[in-house]
Coordinates of C-alpha atoms in Angstrom, one line a residue:
M1 CA 34.8 9.8 14.5
Y2 CA 32.9 13.0 15.0
K3 CA 29.4 13.6 16.9
E4 CA 27.4 16.4 16.0
K5 CA 24.4 15.5 18.0
D6 CA 21.5 12.8 19.5
F7 CA 18.2 12.5 18.3
D8 CA 15.1 10.5 19.5
I9 CA 14.7 8.7 16.1
I10 CA 16.7 8.9 13.4
V11 CA 14.9 7.7 10.0
V12 CA 17.4 6.5 7.1
G13 CA 15.9 7.2 3.7
A14 CA 13.6 9.7 2.5
G15 CA 11.2 7.6 0.1
H16 CA 7.8 7.1 0.9
A17 CA 8.2 5.1 3.8
G18 CA 10.7 7.2 5.3
C19 CA 8.8 10.4 4.9
E20 CA 5.7 8.7 6.4
A21 CA 7.7 7.5 9.4
A22 CA 9.7 10.9 9.9
L23 CA 6.4 12.8 9.8
A24 CA 4.7 10.5 12.4
T25 CA 7.4 10.7 14.9
A26 CA 8.1 14.2 14.5
K27 CA 4.1 14.7 15.1
M28 CA 4.5 12.6 18.0
G29 CA 6.8 15.1 19.8
L30 CA 10.0 13.6 19.2
Q31 CA 13.1 14.9 18.2
T32 CA 13.7 12.9 14.6
A33 CA 16.2 13.4 11.9
L34 CA 15.5 12.2 8.2
F35 CA 18.9 11.4 6.2
T36 CA 18.5 11.2 2.7
I37 CA 21.4 10.6 0.0
Y38 CA 19.7 13.3 -2.3
L39 CA 17.6 16.1 -1.0
E40 CA 16.3 17.2 -4.3
T41 CA 14.6 13.4 -4.8
I42 CA 12.9 13.3 -1.4
A43 CA 9.4 11.3 -2.0
Q44 CA 10.3 10.7 -5.5
L45 CA 7.9 8.7 -7.6
S46 CA 10.7 6.2 -8.6
C47 CA 8.3 4.1 -11.0
N48 CA 5.0 5.2 -12.5
P49 CA 3.5 8.5 -11.6
A50 CA 0.5 7.2 -9.8
I51 CA -0.9 6.2 -6.2
G52 CA -3.5 3.3 -5.3
G53 CA -5.3 0.9 -7.6
L54 CA -6.6 -2.3 -6.3
A55 CA -6.4 -2.9 -3.0
K56 CA -3.3 -0.2 -2.5
G57 CA -6.0 2.7 -2.5
H58 CA -7.4 1.2 0.5
L59 CA -4.0 1.2 2.1
V60 CA -3.6 5.2 1.0
R61 CA -7.0 5.7 2.4
E62 CA -6.0 3.6 6.0
I63 CA -2.8 5.6 6.3
D64 CA -4.8 8.9 6.2
A65 CA -7.2 7.6 8.6
L66 CA -4.5 6.9 10.7
G67 CA -3.0 10.5 10.4
G68 CA -0.3 9.8 7.6
I69 CA 0.4 12.1 4.8
M70 CA 0.3 10.2 1.5
A71 CA -3.2 10.8 0.9
K72 CA -3.2 14.8 1.2
V73 CA 0.0 15.3 -1.0
T74 CA -1.6 13.0 -3.7
D75 CA -4.5 15.2 -3.8
M76 CA -2.4 18.2 -4.1
A77 CA -0.5 16.6 -7.1
G78 CA -3.2 14.2 -8.4
I79 CA -4.0 15.0 -12.4
Q80 CA -6.6 12.1 -12.8
F81 CA -8.5 10.4 -10.0
R82 CA -10.7 7.2 -11.1
M83 CA -12.5 4.7 -8.7
L84 CA -11.6 1.3 -10.3
N85 CA -14.1 -2.0 -9.9
R86 CA -17.0 -0.1 -10.0
S87 CA -18.9 -2.4 -11.6
K88 CA -18.0 -4.8 -8.9
G89 CA -19.2 -4.7 -5.1
P90 CA -18.2 -2.1 -2.8
A91 CA -15.6 -4.4 -1.1
V92 CA -13.2 -4.4 -4.1
W93 CA -13.7 -0.7 -5.2
S94 CA -10.4 0.8 -5.3
L95 CA -9.1 4.6 -6.0
R96 CA -6.2 5.5 -8.2
A97 CA -4.7 8.6 -8.9
Q98 CA -2.0 9.9 -11.5
A99 CA 0.4 12.4 -9.9
D100 CA 2.3 15.3 -11.1
R101 CA 5.9 13.9 -10.0
I102 CA 7.1 17.3 -9.9
L103 CA 4.4 18.5 -7.8
Y104 CA 4.3 15.4 -5.5
N105 CA 8.3 16.0 -4.7
V106 CA 7.8 19.8 -3.9
Y107 CA 4.6 19.5 -1.5
M108 CA 5.6 16.4 0.1
R109 CA 9.0 18.2 0.8
K110 CA 7.5 21.3 1.6
I111 CA 5.5 19.7 4.8
L112 CA 8.5 18.2 5.5
E113 CA 10.7 21.2 6.0
S114 CA 7.8 23.0 7.8
T115 CA 7.6 20.4 10.6
E116 CA 8.3 21.0 13.8
N117 CA 10.6 18.4 15.6
L118 CA 12.4 17.4 12.3
A119 CA 15.7 17.9 10.9
I120 CA 16.5 16.7 7.0
K121 CA 19.9 16.0 6.5
Q122 CA 21.5 15.0 3.2
A123 CA 24.3 12.4 3.8
M124 CA 25.1 8.6 2.9
V125 CA 24.4 6.6 6.2
E126 CA 26.9 3.6 6.2
E127 CA 26.6 2.0 9.4
I128 CA 24.2 1.0 12.3
V129 CA 25.6 1.3 15.6
V130 CA 24.1 -1.3 17.9
E131 CA 25.5 -2.1 21.5
N132 CA 24.1 -5.3 23.6
G133 CA 21.3 -6.0 21.5
K134 CA 20.6 -2.3 21.4
V135 CA 20.7 0.6 18.8
K136 CA 22.7 3.4 19.4
G137 CA 22.5 5.5 16.0
I138 CA 24.1 5.6 12.9
I139 CA 27.3 6.7 11.1
T140 CA 27.7 8.2 7.9
S141 CA 30.3 8.3 5.1
L142 CA 32.0 11.6 6.5
G143 CA 32.6 9.5 9.8
V144 CA 29.7 11.9 11.8
F145 CA 27.9 9.6 14.6
Y146 CA 24.4 10.5 15.3
G147 CA 23.0 9.0 18.2
A148 CA 19.3 7.5 18.6
K149 CA 17.1 5.9 20.7
A150 CA 15.4 4.4 17.7
V151 CA 16.6 3.7 14.1
I152 CA 14.0 3.0 11.2
I153 CA 15.7 2.2 8.1
T154 CA 13.6 2.7 4.6
P155 CA 16.1 2.3 1.9
G156 CA 14.0 1.4 -1.1
T157 CA 16.1 -0.1 -3.8
F158 CA 19.1 1.4 -2.6
L159 CA 20.5 -1.3 -0.7
N160 CA 23.5 -2.5 -3.2
G161 CA 21.5 -1.3 -6.0
L162 CA 22.8 -2.5 -9.4
I163 CA 20.8 -1.6 -12.9
H164 CA 20.8 -3.9 -16.1
I165 CA 20.1 -2.6 -19.5
G166 CA 21.1 -5.5 -21.7
F167 CA 24.5 -6.8 -20.7
D168 CA 25.6 -3.3 -19.7
S169 CA 25.4 -2.8 -15.7
F170 CA 26.1 -0.3 -13.2
E171 CA 25.7 0.7 -9.6
A172 CA 22.9 2.4 -8.6
G173 CA 20.1 3.1 -6.2
R174 CA 18.0 4.5 -9.1
A175 CA 19.1 5.7 -12.5
G176 CA 21.8 8.5 -12.1
E177 CA 22.2 8.1 -8.1
F178 CA 24.8 6.2 -5.9
P179 CA 23.4 3.0 -4.3
S180 CA 24.2 2.1 -0.5
K181 CA 26.8 -0.4 -0.2
R182 CA 28.3 -0.2 2.8
L183 CA 24.8 0.1 4.4
S184 CA 23.7 -3.3 3.5
E185 CA 27.2 -4.6 4.7
S186 CA 26.0 -3.1 8.2
I187 CA 22.8 -5.0 8.4
K188 CA 24.4 -8.6 7.5
K189 CA 27.0 -7.8 10.1
L190 CA 24.2 -7.6 12.9
G191 CA 23.5 -11.3 11.7
L192 CA 20.4 -10.7 9.6
K193 CA 19.6 -13.0 6.7
M194 CA 19.3 -11.3 3.4
G195 CA 18.4 -12.1 0.0
R196 CA 18.2 -10.3 -3.6
L197 CA 15.0 -8.9 -5.3
K198 CA 14.7 -7.2 -8.8
T199 CA 12.4 -4.7 -9.9
G200 CA 12.2 -2.6 -13.3
T201 CA 10.6 0.2 -15.3
P202 CA 9.6 0.9 -19.1
P203 CA 11.0 3.4 -21.3
R204 CA 9.4 7.2 -20.9
I205 CA 8.0 8.4 -24.1
D206 CA 8.6 11.9 -25.6
A207 CA 4.5 13.1 -25.9
K208 CA 5.6 15.0 -29.1
T209 CA 6.1 11.8 -31.0
I210 CA 3.2 10.0 -30.1
D211 CA 0.3 9.9 -32.4
F212 CA -2.9 9.7 -29.7
S213 CA -5.2 9.3 -32.7
K214 CA -4.1 5.6 -32.4
T215 CA -4.9 5.4 -29.0
E216 CA -7.7 4.8 -26.7
E217 CA -8.1 7.8 -24.2
Q218 CA -9.2 7.1 -20.8
G219 CA -10.2 10.0 -18.8
G220 CA -10.7 10.2 -14.8
D221 CA -14.0 10.6 -12.9
N222 CA -15.8 13.9 -13.1
P223 CA -15.8 15.3 -10.1
P224 CA -12.6 13.7 -8.9
I225 CA -12.9 11.5 -5.6
P226 CA -9.9 12.6 -3.4
F227 CA -8.2 10.3 -1.4
S228 CA -7.7 12.3 1.8
Y229 CA -11.0 12.6 4.1
S230 CA -9.9 16.0 4.8
T231 CA -9.6 17.3 0.9
K232 CA -12.8 19.5 0.3
K233 CA -11.6 19.9 -3.5
I234 CA -9.3 18.6 -6.4
N235 CA -7.4 22.0 -7.7
N236 CA -5.1 20.6 -10.4
P237 CA -6.6 20.5 -14.2
Q238 CA -7.3 16.9 -14.6
V239 CA -5.7 14.8 -17.8
P240 CA -6.3 11.8 -19.7
C241 CA -4.1 8.6 -19.9
Y242 CA -4.2 6.4 -22.8
I243 CA -4.3 2.8 -24.0
T244 CA -2.7 0.8 -26.7
Y245 CA -1.3 -2.5 -27.1
T246 CA 1.6 -4.9 -28.2
N247 CA 1.3 -7.3 -31.3
E248 CA 2.9 -10.5 -32.8
K249 CA 5.5 -7.9 -34.4
T250 CA 6.7 -6.5 -30.9
H251 CA 6.8 -10.2 -29.5
E252 CA 8.6 -11.6 -32.5
I253 CA 11.3 -8.6 -32.1
I254 CA 11.6 -9.5 -28.0
L255 CA 11.7 -13.1 -28.9
N256 CA 14.4 -13.1 -31.3
N257 CA 16.4 -11.0 -28.9
L258 CA 16.2 -13.2 -25.6
D259 CA 19.9 -13.8 -26.0
R260 CA 20.7 -10.3 -25.3
S261 CA 18.6 -10.4 -22.1
P262 CA 20.1 -10.2 -18.9
L263 CA 16.7 -11.7 -17.4
Y264 CA 17.1 -14.7 -19.5
S265 CA 20.9 -15.3 -19.8
G266 CA 21.4 -15.6 -15.8
K267 CA 22.7 -12.1 -15.4
I268 CA 19.9 -11.0 -13.2
K269 CA 20.1 -13.3 -9.4
G270 CA 17.0 -11.5 -7.9
I271 CA 13.8 -12.7 -8.2
G272 CA 11.3 -10.2 -9.8
P273 CA 7.6 -9.2 -9.3
R274 CA 5.0 -12.0 -10.2
Y275 CA 2.5 -9.6 -10.6
C276 CA 4.2 -6.9 -12.7
P277 CA 6.1 -8.6 -15.1
S278 CA 8.8 -7.7 -17.7
I279 CA 7.5 -7.5 -21.0
E280 CA 9.9 -10.3 -22.1
D281 CA 8.7 -12.0 -19.3
K282 CA 5.0 -11.8 -20.5
V283 CA 6.0 -12.6 -24.1
V284 CA 8.0 -15.8 -23.3
K285 CA 5.4 -17.1 -20.7
F286 CA 2.0 -16.0 -22.3
R287 CA 2.7 -16.9 -26.0
D288 CA -0.5 -17.6 -26.9
K289 CA -1.6 -14.0 -26.4
S290 CA -1.4 -12.0 -29.3
R291 CA -1.0 -9.0 -27.2
H292 CA -0.5 -7.1 -24.4
Q293 CA -2.0 -3.6 -22.7
I294 CA 0.2 -0.5 -22.6
F295 CA -1.1 2.2 -20.4
L296 CA 0.3 5.6 -21.1
E297 CA 0.5 7.8 -18.1
P298 CA 1.4 11.3 -18.2
E299 CA 4.2 12.2 -15.9
G300 CA 3.2 16.0 -15.0
L301 CA 1.1 19.2 -16.1
S302 CA 4.4 20.4 -17.2
R303 CA 6.1 17.6 -19.1
K304 CA 6.2 16.3 -22.2
E305 CA 7.1 12.9 -20.8
Y306 CA 4.9 9.7 -20.7
Y307 CA 5.3 6.5 -18.9
A308 CA 5.0 3.3 -20.9
N309 CA 3.1 1.2 -18.0
G310 CA 3.2 -2.6 -19.4
I311 CA 6.5 -2.5 -21.1
P312 CA 9.4 -2.4 -18.1
T313 CA 12.3 -4.1 -19.7
S314 CA 15.8 -4.6 -19.2
L315 CA 16.7 -5.3 -22.9
P316 CA 19.2 -3.6 -25.0
Y317 CA 18.5 0.2 -25.7
D318 CA 18.7 -0.6 -29.5
V319 CA 16.0 -3.5 -29.0
Q320 CA 13.6 -1.2 -26.8
V321 CA 13.7 1.2 -29.8
A322 CA 13.0 -1.3 -32.1
F323 CA 10.0 -3.1 -30.4
V324 CA 8.6 0.2 -29.0
K325 CA 7.9 1.6 -32.7
T326 CA 6.0 -1.1 -33.7
I327 CA 3.5 -0.5 -31.1
P328 CA 0.1 1.8 -32.8
G329 CA 0.5 5.3 -31.7
L330 CA 4.7 4.8 -31.0
E331 CA 5.5 4.3 -34.7
D332 CA 7.6 7.9 -34.5
A333 CA 8.4 7.7 -30.9
E334 CA 11.4 9.1 -29.3
I335 CA 12.5 7.5 -25.9
M336 CA 13.4 9.9 -23.4
R337 CA 14.9 7.3 -21.0
P338 CA 15.4 3.5 -21.3
G339 CA 13.6 1.1 -19.4
Y340 CA 16.0 -1.0 -17.0
A341 CA 16.0 -3.8 -14.3
I342 CA 17.4 -3.1 -10.8
E343 CA 18.5 -5.8 -8.5
Y344 CA 18.6 -5.0 -4.7
D345 CA 19.0 -6.6 -1.4
F346 CA 16.2 -6.8 1.3
V347 CA 16.0 -8.6 4.6
Y348 CA 13.6 -11.8 5.0
P349 CA 10.6 -10.4 7.0
T350 CA 10.0 -13.3 9.2
Q351 CA 13.2 -11.5 11.4
I352 CA 10.9 -8.6 12.2
R353 CA 7.8 -8.3 14.7
H354 CA 4.6 -7.1 13.9
T355 CA 5.8 -3.3 15.2
L356 CA 8.5 -3.7 12.5
E357 CA 11.1 -3.8 15.0
V358 CA 14.0 -6.4 14.4
K359 CA 13.9 -9.4 16.6
G360 CA 16.7 -9.2 19.1
I361 CA 17.9 -5.9 18.2
E362 CA 16.0 -3.0 20.5
G363 CA 14.9 0.3 18.7
L364 CA 16.3 -1.0 15.0
Y365 CA 13.0 -1.0 12.9
L366 CA 12.6 -1.9 8.8
A367 CA 10.1 -0.5 6.6
G368 CA 9.6 -0.5 2.9
Q369 CA 11.0 -2.7 0.1
I370 CA 13.7 -3.7 2.8
N371 CA 11.2 -5.9 4.1
G372 CA 10.6 -7.4 0.3
T373 CA 7.5 -5.2 -0.5
S374 CA 7.0 -3.4 -3.8
G375 CA 5.0 -0.4 -4.1
Y376 CA 4.9 3.2 -2.7
E377 CA 1.7 2.4 -0.8
E378 CA 2.9 -1.1 1.0
A379 CA 6.3 1.3 1.7
A380 CA 4.2 4.0 3.3
A381 CA 1.8 2.1 5.2
Q382 CA 5.0 0.1 6.8
G383 CA 7.1 3.6 7.3
L384 CA 3.8 5.0 9.1
M385 CA 3.6 2.0 11.3
A386 CA 7.3 1.6 11.9
G387 CA 6.9 5.6 13.1
I388 CA 4.1 5.2 15.5
N389 CA 5.3 1.9 17.1
A390 CA 9.0 3.3 17.8
A391 CA 7.6 6.7 19.2
L392 CA 5.4 4.6 21.3
K393 CA 8.1 2.7 22.2
I394 CA 9.8 5.7 23.4
K395 CA 7.5 6.8 25.4
K396 CA 6.7 3.7 27.2
Q397 CA 3.3 3.4 25.8
P398 CA 1.8 -0.1 24.2
P399 CA 2.4 -0.8 20.7
L400 CA -0.4 -0.6 17.8
I401 CA -0.8 -3.6 16.2
L402 CA -3.5 -3.6 13.4
S403 CA -5.4 -6.9 13.0
R404 CA -6.4 -8.7 9.6
D405 CA -10.0 -7.4 10.2
E406 CA -9.3 -3.9 11.2
A407 CA -6.8 -2.9 8.3
Y408 CA -5.1 -3.7 4.7
I409 CA -2.4 -2.3 6.9
G410 CA -2.6 -5.3 9.2
V411 CA -3.0 -7.7 6.7
L412 CA 0.3 -6.4 4.9
I413 CA 2.2 -6.7 8.2
D414 CA 1.1 -9.9 9.3
D415 CA 1.8 -11.5 6.0
L416 CA 5.1 -10.3 6.0
V417 CA 5.7 -11.3 9.5
T418 CA 4.6 -14.6 9.4
K419 CA 4.3 -15.9 6.0
G420 CA 7.5 -14.0 5.0
T421 CA 8.0 -13.4 1.0
Q422 CA 10.5 -14.9 -1.6
E423 CA 9.3 -12.2 -4.0
P424 CA 8.3 -8.9 -4.2
Y425 CA 5.2 -8.9 -2.2
R426 CA 2.3 -6.7 -3.6
M427 CA -1.1 -6.1 -1.6
F428 CA -4.4 -7.5 -3.4
T429 CA -7.8 -7.2 -2.1
S430 CA -7.9 -11.3 -2.1
R431 CA -5.3 -11.3 0.6
A432 CA -7.7 -10.2 3.1
E433 CA -10.2 -12.6 4.7
F434 CA -12.4 -9.8 5.7
R435 CA -12.5 -7.5 2.6
L436 CA -16.0 -6.7 3.2
L437 CA -15.2 -5.3 6.6
L438 CA -12.2 -3.3 5.3
R439 CA -13.8 -1.2 2.6
H440 CA -12.1 2.0 0.6
D441 CA -15.2 3.8 1.8
N442 CA -15.1 3.1 5.8
A443 CA -11.4 3.5 6.6
D444 CA -11.8 6.5 8.8
L445 CA -14.7 4.6 10.7
R446 CA -12.0 1.6 11.6
L447 CA -8.9 3.4 12.1
R448 CA -9.7 7.6 12.8
D449 CA -9.9 6.6 16.5
Y450 CA -6.7 5.1 16.9
G451 CA -5.1 8.3 15.2
Y452 CA -6.4 10.4 17.3
K453 CA -5.3 8.7 20.5
I454 CA -1.7 8.5 19.5
G455 CA -1.5 12.0 18.6
L456 CA -1.5 12.1 14.7
V457 CA -5.1 13.4 14.0
D458 CA -5.9 16.8 15.2
E459 CA -8.7 18.2 17.2
E460 CA -10.3 19.9 14.2
T461 CA -10.1 16.7 11.8
Y462 CA -11.1 14.7 14.7
E463 CA -14.4 16.6 15.6
E464 CA -15.2 16.5 12.0
F465 CA -15.2 12.7 11.9
N466 CA -17.6 12.6 14.9
K467 CA -19.9 14.5 13.2
K468 CA -19.8 12.5 10.2
K469 CA -20.2 9.3 11.9
E470 CA -23.3 10.6 14.2
L471 CA -24.9 11.5 11.1
L472 CA -24.4 8.3 9.8
H473 CA -25.8 6.6 12.4
R474 CA -28.9 9.0 12.8
E475 CA -29.4 8.1 9.0
I476 CA -29.3 4.4 9.1
K477 CA -31.7 4.5 12.2
R478 CA -34.1 6.9 10.1
L479 CA -34.2 4.0 7.7
K480 CA -34.8 1.3 9.8
T481 CA -37.5 3.1 12.0
N482 CA -39.4 5.1 9.4
T483 CA -42.0 3.5 7.0
I484 CA -43.4 5.0 3.6
K485 CA -47.0 4.4 2.5
P486 CA -47.9 2.9 -1.2
S487 CA -49.1 5.5 -3.4
E488 CA -49.8 5.8 -7.0
E489 CA -46.4 7.9 -7.7
L490 CA -44.2 5.3 -5.7
N491 CA -45.7 2.0 -7.1
K492 CA -45.0 3.5 -10.7
A493 CA -41.5 4.4 -9.8
L494 CA -40.8 1.0 -8.4
I495 CA -42.4 -1.0 -11.8
E496 CA -40.0 1.8 -13.6
A497 CA -37.3 0.5 -11.6
Q498 CA -38.2 -3.3 -12.1
T499 CA -39.0 -4.2 -8.7
T500 CA -42.3 -5.0 -7.2
P501 CA -44.9 -2.4 -6.1
I502 CA -46.0 -2.3 -2.4
E503 CA -49.0 -2.6 -1.0
E504 CA -48.3 -2.2 2.8
A505 CA -46.2 0.6 4.8
T506 CA -42.8 -0.5 4.4
F507 CA -39.4 0.2 6.3
L508 CA -37.3 2.1 4.1
D509 CA -34.5 0.0 4.8
K510 CA -36.1 -2.8 3.2
L511 CA -36.7 -1.1 0.3
L512 CA -33.1 0.1 0.0
K513 CA -32.2 -3.6 0.2
R514 CA -33.7 -4.3 -3.1
P515 CA -31.0 -4.5 -5.7
E516 CA -32.7 -2.6 -8.2
L517 CA -32.9 0.5 -5.9
N518 CA -30.6 2.8 -4.4
Y519 CA -30.1 5.7 -2.1
D520 CA -31.0 8.5 -4.9
F521 CA -34.6 6.6 -4.9
I522 CA -35.1 6.6 -1.1
K523 CA -34.2 10.3 -1.4
K524 CA -36.8 11.5 -3.7
F525 CA -39.6 9.9 -1.7
A526 CA -38.4 10.2 1.6
P527 CA -35.5 12.6 2.1
S528 CA -33.6 13.1 4.9
E529 CA -34.0 16.3 7.2
M530 CA -30.5 16.0 7.9
P531 CA -27.8 17.3 5.1
L532 CA -25.9 14.2 3.6
T533 CA -22.8 14.7 1.6
K534 CA -22.7 12.0 -1.8
E535 CA -19.6 10.3 0.5
L536 CA -22.2 9.6 3.4
E537 CA -25.0 8.6 1.2
E538 CA -23.2 6.1 -0.4
L539 CA -21.8 4.6 2.9
V540 CA -25.3 4.4 4.3
E541 CA -26.4 2.6 1.0
I542 CA -23.5 0.0 1.3
H543 CA -24.2 -0.6 4.9
I544 CA -28.0 -1.1 4.6
K545 CA -27.4 -3.6 1.4
Y546 CA -24.5 -5.7 2.6
E547 CA -25.8 -5.5 6.2
G548 CA -26.2 -9.4 6.2
Y549 CA -23.3 -10.0 4.8
I550 CA -21.3 -7.6 7.0
A551 CA -22.7 -9.6 9.9
K552 CA -21.6 -13.1 8.8
Q553 CA -17.9 -11.8 8.4
M554 CA -18.1 -10.2 11.8
E555 CA -19.4 -13.2 13.5
L556 CA -16.3 -15.2 11.4
V557 CA -13.9 -12.6 12.9
E558 CA -15.6 -13.3 16.7
R559 CA -14.8 -17.1 15.9
M560 CA -11.1 -16.6 14.9
K561 CA -10.5 -14.2 18.0
Q562 CA -10.6 -17.1 20.1
F563 CA -7.2 -18.0 18.5
E564 CA -5.7 -14.6 18.3
E565 CA -6.5 -14.1 21.9
K566 CA -4.5 -17.3 23.0
L567 CA -1.0 -15.9 23.5
I568 CA 2.0 -17.7 23.2
P569 CA 4.7 -17.1 26.1
E570 CA 7.8 -14.8 25.0
N571 CA 10.9 -17.0 24.3
F572 CA 8.6 -20.2 24.1
D573 CA 10.6 -23.1 23.4
F574 CA 9.0 -24.7 20.1
N575 CA 11.0 -28.1 20.3
I576 CA 7.8 -29.8 21.6
P577 CA 7.6 -33.7 21.2
G578 CA 5.5 -34.8 18.3
L579 CA 6.2 -31.7 16.1
S580 CA 8.3 -32.3 13.1
R581 CA 11.4 -31.1 12.6
E582 CA 10.1 -28.3 9.5
V583 CA 7.5 -27.2 11.8
I584 CA 10.1 -26.5 15.1
Q585 CA 11.9 -25.0 12.6
K586 CA 9.4 -22.6 11.2
L587 CA 7.8 -21.9 14.5
T588 CA 11.0 -20.9 16.0
E589 CA 12.1 -18.8 13.0
V590 CA 8.6 -16.7 13.1
S591 CA 8.0 -16.8 16.9
P592 CA 4.4 -16.2 16.7
R593 CA 2.8 -14.3 19.1
T594 CA -0.7 -16.2 19.4
I595 CA -2.3 -19.3 18.0
G596 CA -3.7 -17.3 15.4
Q597 CA -0.7 -16.2 14.1
A598 CA 0.9 -19.5 14.4
M599 CA -2.0 -21.0 12.2
R600 CA -1.1 -18.9 9.3
I601 CA 2.4 -19.8 9.1
P602 CA 2.7 -22.0 5.9
G603 CA 3.7 -25.4 6.3
V604 CA 2.5 -25.7 9.9
T605 CA -0.5 -28.5 9.9
P606 CA -4.0 -28.2 11.9
A607 CA -2.3 -31.2 13.6
A608 CA 0.8 -29.4 14.6
I609 CA -1.4 -26.4 16.0
S610 CA -3.3 -29.1 18.1
I611 CA -0.2 -30.2 19.8
L612 CA 1.0 -26.5 20.3
M613 CA -2.0 -25.6 21.9
V614 CA -1.7 -28.1 24.5
A615 CA 2.1 -27.6 25.0
V616 CA 1.0 -23.7 25.8
Q617 CA -2.0 -24.6 28.0
K618 CA 0.7 -26.4 29.9
K619 CA 3.4 -24.1 30.0
T620 CA 0.7 -21.2 31.3
T621 CA -0.9 -23.6 33.6
V622 CA 2.6 -24.1 35.5
K623 CA 3.1 -20.6 35.4
K624 CA -0.4 -19.7 37.5

């Protein structure tokens, strides 16, 4: 075995989790090595060419607020931006962007290569070296050893990856790329319990063969709203997506060929994503539906390839050709790449801590799909937090653990560590108890201070953030302390807005609370002396209109904190008289750090929590 050199931190895998992890640790001043099987596929958008979406957009904003890179690269590569759920309340607004695949890869690699303290290496990592419960480094397929104080594993779908197209199967991490087999074996040898998951992609269609006149065009917002708080303007040309639908003929072809489906023949063992099922799964499970939506997404400005979102499949190629041609607009479609399913290994995430460090193996961190998640955004968020916490540990500083009321990232990690998952985990706004506090618009107000404190947010960015915060507070104060007197012009406008005219001087915030009025109305009759951006005006309006609801959620957070602050001692013995064997097993497996976390473990009853609280109280009293 040949030893080349040592690093502070090694990151294995250069997908979305790996890129965030490596950039974070390098920017925090640690010598970092990022290992990838292929340099050409760094930050590959392996599935659909889009970032964000419901709840996922919140994650991207939070990554940006903490000083991560995904939002900035998305803005550089974005070719359509659209705020979803505008017709609903601001708690569920979420930004989604179409990205140019090539540009995303180019910009991310450029940033990585220009980052100080970061070395990028093309190599197949095959073994994690651990001695006496502490990570020591990694060994590549060429027998080269690299030492490290911490190792972050972010392999995506490459662990024992197996692709299925009909009954044809071949080993791969992605189509045309070698899988990582020995790394999976190395992880198992470390004693970690592993399972098998499955995901899939749809066929890609040649744009020249699509009849767009038979589809519905869907454009983005104008002007486009950037993901990053630092982006001033989107410079790329903006392009539309297109919507079409399957039909009964499509479904008939699929149903008639289920005997050739690896999913329904039992050949595929891995559990697939519940919320993004294959088209054959949708047709079987929702037989009453006469059609399913297909979202045709452009792969980039320089490509003539469209991603047919909505019809992921592992059916044989000839069946894919047949059913695609039944879809309006795709009658003459040429498939450039067939759809396929991929199975891969993952680690049951109850075996990791909230820092994403593996329990019992000091310095080993896991992030991304290896923890059972699906999606670029979930992976990037974990990669960032794994990188931050690995760096903080090496620096002998306290970890950064975001709570469920602070960030969707906190919800994501707490769900994985506490509840675990048996299927690909996807973030939804419904998973957050305090989603009115965790809005898309206020991610920087929640998290920017953390990013600055740990060194990922620079002085200039932080100064700009503080100016924004000051303007926000001053404007809210102005609206709460200034009144407006009745006038003929004002009351006429109020009546036209279908709301009651005023008869006496009224505080501006009371007017803004009316559902019929918005900030533009207030600005017309009582403009601020301070220059406010559209983003700030929206923040002010949301704060005023939802003030009562926000206050109620804050009260609930305070009530919940009493349980989150009740710490359970390290190495606590959960074999407590009165608890069932099942509850003891679950508590021992998760090893919750607080009573609040114990309360969220599935199957741990309120009665069990009462017994646990008494036992913890006795233990801590004895220690004192």
